[in-house]
Short mmCIF file of C-alpha atoms in Angstrom, two decimals:
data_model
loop_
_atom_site.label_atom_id
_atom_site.label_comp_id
_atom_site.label_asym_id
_atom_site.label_seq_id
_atom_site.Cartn_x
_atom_site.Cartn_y
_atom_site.Cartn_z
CA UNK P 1 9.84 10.03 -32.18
CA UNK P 2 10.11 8.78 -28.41
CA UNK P 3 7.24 6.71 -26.68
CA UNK P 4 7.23 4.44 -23.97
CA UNK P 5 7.82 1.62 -25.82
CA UNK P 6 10.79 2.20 -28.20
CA UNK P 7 13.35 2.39 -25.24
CA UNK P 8 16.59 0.52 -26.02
CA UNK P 9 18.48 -1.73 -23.56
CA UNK P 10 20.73 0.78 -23.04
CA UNK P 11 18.86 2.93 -21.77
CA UNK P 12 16.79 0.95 -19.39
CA UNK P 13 19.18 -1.35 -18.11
CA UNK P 14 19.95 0.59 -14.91
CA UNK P 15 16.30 0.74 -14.72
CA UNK P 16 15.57 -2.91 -13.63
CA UNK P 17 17.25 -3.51 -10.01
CA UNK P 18 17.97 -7.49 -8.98
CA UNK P 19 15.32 -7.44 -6.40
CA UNK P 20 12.47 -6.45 -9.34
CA UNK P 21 14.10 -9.45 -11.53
CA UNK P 22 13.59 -11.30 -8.36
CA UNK P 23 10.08 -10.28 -7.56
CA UNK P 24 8.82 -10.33 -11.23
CA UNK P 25 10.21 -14.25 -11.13
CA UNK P 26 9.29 -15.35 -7.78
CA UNK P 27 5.66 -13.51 -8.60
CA UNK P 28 4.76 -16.24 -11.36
CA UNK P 29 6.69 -19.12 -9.86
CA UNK P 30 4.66 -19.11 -6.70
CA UNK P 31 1.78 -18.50 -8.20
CA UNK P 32 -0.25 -21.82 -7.79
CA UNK P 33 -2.26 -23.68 -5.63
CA UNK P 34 -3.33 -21.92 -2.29
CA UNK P 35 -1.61 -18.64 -3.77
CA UNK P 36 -3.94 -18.83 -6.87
CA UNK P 37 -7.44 -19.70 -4.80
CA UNK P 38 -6.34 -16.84 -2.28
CA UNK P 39 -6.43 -14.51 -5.59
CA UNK P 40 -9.29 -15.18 -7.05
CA UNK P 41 -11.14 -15.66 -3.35
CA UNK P 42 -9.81 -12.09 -2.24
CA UNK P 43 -10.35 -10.14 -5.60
CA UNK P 44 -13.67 -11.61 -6.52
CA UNK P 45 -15.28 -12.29 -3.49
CA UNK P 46 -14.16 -8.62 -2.44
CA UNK P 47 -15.74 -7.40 -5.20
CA UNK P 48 -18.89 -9.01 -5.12
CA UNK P 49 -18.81 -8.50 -1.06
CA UNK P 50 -18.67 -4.50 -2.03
CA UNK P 51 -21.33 -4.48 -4.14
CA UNK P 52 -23.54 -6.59 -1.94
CA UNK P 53 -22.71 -4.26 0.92
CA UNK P 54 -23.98 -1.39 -1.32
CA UNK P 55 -26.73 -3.15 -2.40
CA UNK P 56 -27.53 -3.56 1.62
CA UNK P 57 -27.31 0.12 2.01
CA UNK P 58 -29.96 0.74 -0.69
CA UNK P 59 -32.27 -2.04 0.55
CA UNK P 60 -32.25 -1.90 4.04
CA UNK P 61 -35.03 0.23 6.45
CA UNK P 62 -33.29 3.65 6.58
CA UNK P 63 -35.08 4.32 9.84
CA UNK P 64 -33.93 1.16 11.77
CA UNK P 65 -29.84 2.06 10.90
CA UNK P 66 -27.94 3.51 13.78
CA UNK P 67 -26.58 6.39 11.57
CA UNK P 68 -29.44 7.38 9.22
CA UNK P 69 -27.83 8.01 5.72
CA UNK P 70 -29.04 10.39 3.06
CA UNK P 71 -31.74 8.58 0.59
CA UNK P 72 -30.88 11.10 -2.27
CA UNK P 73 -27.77 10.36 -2.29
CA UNK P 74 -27.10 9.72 -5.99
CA UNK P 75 -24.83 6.85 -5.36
CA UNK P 76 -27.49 4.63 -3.89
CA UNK P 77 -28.07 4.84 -7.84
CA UNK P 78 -25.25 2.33 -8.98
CA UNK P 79 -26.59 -0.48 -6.29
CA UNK P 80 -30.23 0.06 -6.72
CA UNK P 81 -30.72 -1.97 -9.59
CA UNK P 82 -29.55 -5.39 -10.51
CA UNK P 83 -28.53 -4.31 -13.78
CA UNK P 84 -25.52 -3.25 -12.73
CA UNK P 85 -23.68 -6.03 -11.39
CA UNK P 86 -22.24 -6.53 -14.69
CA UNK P 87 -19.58 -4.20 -13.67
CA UNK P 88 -18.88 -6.62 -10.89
CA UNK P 89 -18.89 -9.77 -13.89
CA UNK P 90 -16.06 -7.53 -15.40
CA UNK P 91 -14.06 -7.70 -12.70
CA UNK P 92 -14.52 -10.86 -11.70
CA UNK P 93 -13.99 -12.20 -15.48
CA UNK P 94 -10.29 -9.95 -15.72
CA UNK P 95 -9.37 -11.55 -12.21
CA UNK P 96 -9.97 -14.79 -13.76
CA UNK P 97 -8.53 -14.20 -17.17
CA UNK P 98 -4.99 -12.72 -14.63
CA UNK P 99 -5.09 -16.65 -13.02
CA UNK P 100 -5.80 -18.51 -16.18
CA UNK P 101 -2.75 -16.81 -18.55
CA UNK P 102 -0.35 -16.60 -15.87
CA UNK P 103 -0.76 -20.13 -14.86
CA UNK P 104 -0.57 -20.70 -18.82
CA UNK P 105 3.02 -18.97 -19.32
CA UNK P 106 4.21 -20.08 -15.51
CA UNK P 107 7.31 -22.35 -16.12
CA UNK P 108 6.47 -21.57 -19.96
CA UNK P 109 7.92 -18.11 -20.07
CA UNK P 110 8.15 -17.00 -16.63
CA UNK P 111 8.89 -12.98 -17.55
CA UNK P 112 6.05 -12.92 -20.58
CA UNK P 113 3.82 -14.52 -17.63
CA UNK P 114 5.08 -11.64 -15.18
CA UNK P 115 4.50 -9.04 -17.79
CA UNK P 116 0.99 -10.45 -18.25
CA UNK P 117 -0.02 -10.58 -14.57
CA UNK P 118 0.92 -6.74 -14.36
CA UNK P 119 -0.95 -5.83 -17.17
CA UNK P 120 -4.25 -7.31 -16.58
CA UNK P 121 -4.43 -6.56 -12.98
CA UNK P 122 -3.81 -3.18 -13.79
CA UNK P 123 -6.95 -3.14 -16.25
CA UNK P 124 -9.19 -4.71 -12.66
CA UNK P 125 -7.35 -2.76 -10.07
CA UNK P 126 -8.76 0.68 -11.39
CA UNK P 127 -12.65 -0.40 -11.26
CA UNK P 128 -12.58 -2.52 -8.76
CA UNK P 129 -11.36 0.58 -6.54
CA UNK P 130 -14.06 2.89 -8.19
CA UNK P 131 -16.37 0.13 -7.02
CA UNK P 132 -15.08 0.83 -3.32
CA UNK P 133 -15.19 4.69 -3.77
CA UNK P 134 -18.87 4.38 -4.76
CA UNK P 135 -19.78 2.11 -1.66
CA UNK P 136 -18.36 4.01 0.71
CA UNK P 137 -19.73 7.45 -0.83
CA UNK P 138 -23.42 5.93 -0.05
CA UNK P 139 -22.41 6.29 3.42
CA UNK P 140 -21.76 10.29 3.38
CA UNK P 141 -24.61 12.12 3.83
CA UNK P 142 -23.28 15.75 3.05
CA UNK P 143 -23.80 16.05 -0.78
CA UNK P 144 -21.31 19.34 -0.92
CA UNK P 145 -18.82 16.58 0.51
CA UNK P 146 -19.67 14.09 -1.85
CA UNK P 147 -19.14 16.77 -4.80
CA UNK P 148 -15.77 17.25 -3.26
CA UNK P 149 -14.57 13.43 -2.61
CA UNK P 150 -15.59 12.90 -6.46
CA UNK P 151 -13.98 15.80 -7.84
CA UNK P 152 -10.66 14.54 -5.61
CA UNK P 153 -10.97 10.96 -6.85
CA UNK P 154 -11.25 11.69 -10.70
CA UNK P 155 -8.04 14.18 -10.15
CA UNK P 156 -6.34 11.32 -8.42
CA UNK P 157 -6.96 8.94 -11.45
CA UNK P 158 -5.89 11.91 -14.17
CA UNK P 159 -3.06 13.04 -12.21
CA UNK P 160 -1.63 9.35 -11.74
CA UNK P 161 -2.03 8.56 -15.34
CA UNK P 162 -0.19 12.06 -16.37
CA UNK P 163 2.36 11.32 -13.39
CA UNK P 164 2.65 7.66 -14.11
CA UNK P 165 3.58 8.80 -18.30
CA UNK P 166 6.08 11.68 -16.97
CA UNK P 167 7.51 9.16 -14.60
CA UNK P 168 8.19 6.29 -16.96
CA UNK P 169 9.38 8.69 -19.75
CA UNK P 170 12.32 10.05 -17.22
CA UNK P 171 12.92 6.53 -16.76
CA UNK P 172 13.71 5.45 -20.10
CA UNK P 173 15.29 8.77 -21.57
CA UNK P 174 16.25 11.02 -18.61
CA UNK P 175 18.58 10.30 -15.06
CA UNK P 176 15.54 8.86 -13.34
CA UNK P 177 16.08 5.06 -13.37
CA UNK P 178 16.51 3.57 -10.30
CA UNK P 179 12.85 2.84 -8.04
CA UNK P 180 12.28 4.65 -4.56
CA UNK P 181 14.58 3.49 -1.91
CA UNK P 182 11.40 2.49 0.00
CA UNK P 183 10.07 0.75 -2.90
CA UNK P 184 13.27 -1.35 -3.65
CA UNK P 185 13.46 -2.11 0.64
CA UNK P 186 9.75 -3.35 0.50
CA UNK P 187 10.39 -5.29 -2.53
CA UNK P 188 13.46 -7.08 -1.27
CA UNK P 189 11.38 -7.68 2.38
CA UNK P 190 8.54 -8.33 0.81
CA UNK P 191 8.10 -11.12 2.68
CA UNK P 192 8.74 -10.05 5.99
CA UNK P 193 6.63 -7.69 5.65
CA UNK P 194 3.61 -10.03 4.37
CA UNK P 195 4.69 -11.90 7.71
CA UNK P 196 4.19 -9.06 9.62
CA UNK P 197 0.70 -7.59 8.68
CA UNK P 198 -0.87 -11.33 8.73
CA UNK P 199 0.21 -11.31 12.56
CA UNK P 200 -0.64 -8.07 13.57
CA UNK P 201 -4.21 -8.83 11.57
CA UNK P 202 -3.99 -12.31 13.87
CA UNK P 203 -3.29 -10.19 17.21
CA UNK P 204 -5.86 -7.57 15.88
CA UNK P 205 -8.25 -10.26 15.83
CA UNK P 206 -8.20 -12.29 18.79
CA UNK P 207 -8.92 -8.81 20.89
CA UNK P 208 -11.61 -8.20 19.29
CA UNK P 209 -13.03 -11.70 19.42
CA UNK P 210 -11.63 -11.27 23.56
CA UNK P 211 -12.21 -7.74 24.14
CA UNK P 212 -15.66 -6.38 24.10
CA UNK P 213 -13.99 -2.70 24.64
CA UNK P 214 -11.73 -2.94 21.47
CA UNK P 215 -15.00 -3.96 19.69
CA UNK P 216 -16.83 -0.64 21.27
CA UNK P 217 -13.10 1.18 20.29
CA UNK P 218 -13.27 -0.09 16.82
CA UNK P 219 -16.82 0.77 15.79
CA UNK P 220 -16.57 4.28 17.47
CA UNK P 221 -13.19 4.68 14.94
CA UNK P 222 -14.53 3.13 12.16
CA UNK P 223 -17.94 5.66 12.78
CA UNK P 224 -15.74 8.97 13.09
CA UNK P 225 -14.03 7.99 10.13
CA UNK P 226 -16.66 6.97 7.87
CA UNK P 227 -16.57 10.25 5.66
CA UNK P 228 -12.83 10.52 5.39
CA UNK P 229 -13.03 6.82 4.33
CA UNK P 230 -13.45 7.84 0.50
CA UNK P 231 -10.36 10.16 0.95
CA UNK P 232 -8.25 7.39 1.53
CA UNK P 233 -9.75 5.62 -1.23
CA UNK P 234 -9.09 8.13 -3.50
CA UNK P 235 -5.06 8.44 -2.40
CA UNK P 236 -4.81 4.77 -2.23
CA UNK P 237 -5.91 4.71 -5.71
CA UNK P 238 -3.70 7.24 -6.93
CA UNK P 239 -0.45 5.38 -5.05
CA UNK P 240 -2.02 2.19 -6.32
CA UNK P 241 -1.76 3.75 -10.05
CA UNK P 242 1.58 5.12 -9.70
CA UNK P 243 3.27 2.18 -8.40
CA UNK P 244 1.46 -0.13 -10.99
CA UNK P 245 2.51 1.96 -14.04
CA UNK P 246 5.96 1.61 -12.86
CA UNK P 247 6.38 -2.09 -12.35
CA UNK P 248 4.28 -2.45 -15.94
CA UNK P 249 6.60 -0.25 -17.84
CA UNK P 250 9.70 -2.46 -16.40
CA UNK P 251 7.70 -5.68 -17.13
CA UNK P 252 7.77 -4.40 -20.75
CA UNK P 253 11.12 -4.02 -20.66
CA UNK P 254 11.97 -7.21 -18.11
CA UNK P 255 10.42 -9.22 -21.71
CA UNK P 256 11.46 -7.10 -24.20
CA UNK P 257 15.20 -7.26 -23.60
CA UNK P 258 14.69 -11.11 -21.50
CA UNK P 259 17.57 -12.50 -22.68
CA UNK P 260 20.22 -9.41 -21.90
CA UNK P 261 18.41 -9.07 -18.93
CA UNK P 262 19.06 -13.15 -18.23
CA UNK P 263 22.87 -12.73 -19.26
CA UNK P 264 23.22 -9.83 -17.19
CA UNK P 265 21.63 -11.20 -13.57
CA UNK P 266 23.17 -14.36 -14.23
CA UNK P 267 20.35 -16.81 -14.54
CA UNK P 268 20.22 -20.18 -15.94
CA UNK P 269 17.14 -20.61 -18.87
CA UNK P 270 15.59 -22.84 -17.26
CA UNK P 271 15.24 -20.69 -14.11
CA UNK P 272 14.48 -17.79 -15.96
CA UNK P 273 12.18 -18.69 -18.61
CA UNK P 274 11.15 -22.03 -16.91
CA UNK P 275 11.80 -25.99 -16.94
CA UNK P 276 8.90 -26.22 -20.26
CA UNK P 277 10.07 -23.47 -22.10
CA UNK P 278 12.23 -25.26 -24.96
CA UNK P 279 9.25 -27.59 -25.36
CA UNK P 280 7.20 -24.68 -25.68
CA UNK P 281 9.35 -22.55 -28.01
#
């Protein structure tokens, strides 16, 4: 019987392009000491940062906000109590565990490390998005579109784990092998593009901090958009989904089949696995 797993290297080889060998090994090899703070700062503190914002909502003197928001709104449930910020200790605790065993296998077993990474940031990327769809739900008052934006967010999540099956099946056993053509350009610019979006957040920025209109601009956007915002939350999470099954299901295979994969890019061990990994075998 076929399953995700039981693919042979036959079948998957055209499936893993030279710039996802690349990012899978540059992923783990970089990953230490600014890059690993920056993680754990951005994931963690972003989810405890959500949940305190939420928590605000719920607190705070309905009466004295600019925009009034609805106080039976049943998500105002999920901050109102204290109780509940264990769901933020999960998070935070997966986050952690992602740093800790892929700074154990880094220069170890660079691909089981890679494979690793993917998988347990897959397991924090899906509740620590619900977290953000449930803060900025608080903020719509309309509970026929609240009804709506949680009916289109659950059918996001089933239709990317359906999609994300189908997809990696006609990977493995069908014609479709190769990534997007967008995908494989971002992943081979991937830098660049990190470049980029740090200095447009840098120009962004210094107008506001200069600018007392872009600041006016801003919060009149960011006020027009507010009940759309859980909209894009729900399609980021379904992109967010797809893409991650894909790169997890080629991690599998990136370890699985290391050493053909090794022989066939033309690595050295010691680059591919890492410089400790015969002490470690």
């Amino acid at each position: 019987m076929k399953n995700l797993l039981s693919g042979t290297f036959e079948q998957v080889e055209d499936a893993l392009s030279e710039s996802f060998v690349s990012y899978c090994l540059h992923n783990v090899k970089s990953f230490k000491g600014w890059r690993v703070f920056l993680f754990i700062l951005l994931f963690i503190g972003g989810a405890y940062f959500m949940y305190g914002m939420g928590r605000g909502i719920v607190t705070s003197n309905n009466n004295e906000l600019t925009v009034p928001l609805d106080p039976n709104n049943e998500y105002r449930f999920f901050f109102s109590n204290f109780r509940f910020l264990w769901y933020i200790h999960i998070i935070a605790f997966l986050v952690i565990l992602t740093a800790i065993m892929t700074l154990k296998y880094r220069g170890k077993h660079n691909i089981k490390g890679s494979l690793i990474y993917h998988f347990i940031s897959l397991l924090f990327f899906l509740p620590s998005m619900t977290l953000g769809f449930a803060v900025f739900q608080s903020f719509v008052n309309n509970s026929v579109l609240r009804t709506i934006y949680t009916i289109l967010f659950i059918v996001c999540i089933i239709y990317a784990f359906v999609k994300g099956y189908k997809n990696a099946f006609a990977m493995i056993y069908e014609d479709k092998k190769q990534r997007s053509a967008i995908i494989e350009w971002a992943s081979k610019h991937r830098q660049a593009i990190l470049s980029v979006l740090i200095a447009f957040s840098g120009v962004n920025y210094f107008f506001k901090t200069t600018n007392e209109s872009a600041q006016d601009f801003e919060k009149n956007l960011l006020g027009a958009l507010i009940d759309y915002i859980t909209i894009i939350v729900s399609l980021a999470t379904l992109f967010g989904l797809l893409y991650m099954f894909s790169v997890l299901i080629r991690s599998f295979y990136l370890f699985k089949y290391s050493e053909s994969f090794r022989v066939k890019f033309g690595y050295e061990k010691e680059e591919w696995y890492g410089e400790k990994y015969e002490e470690a075998s």
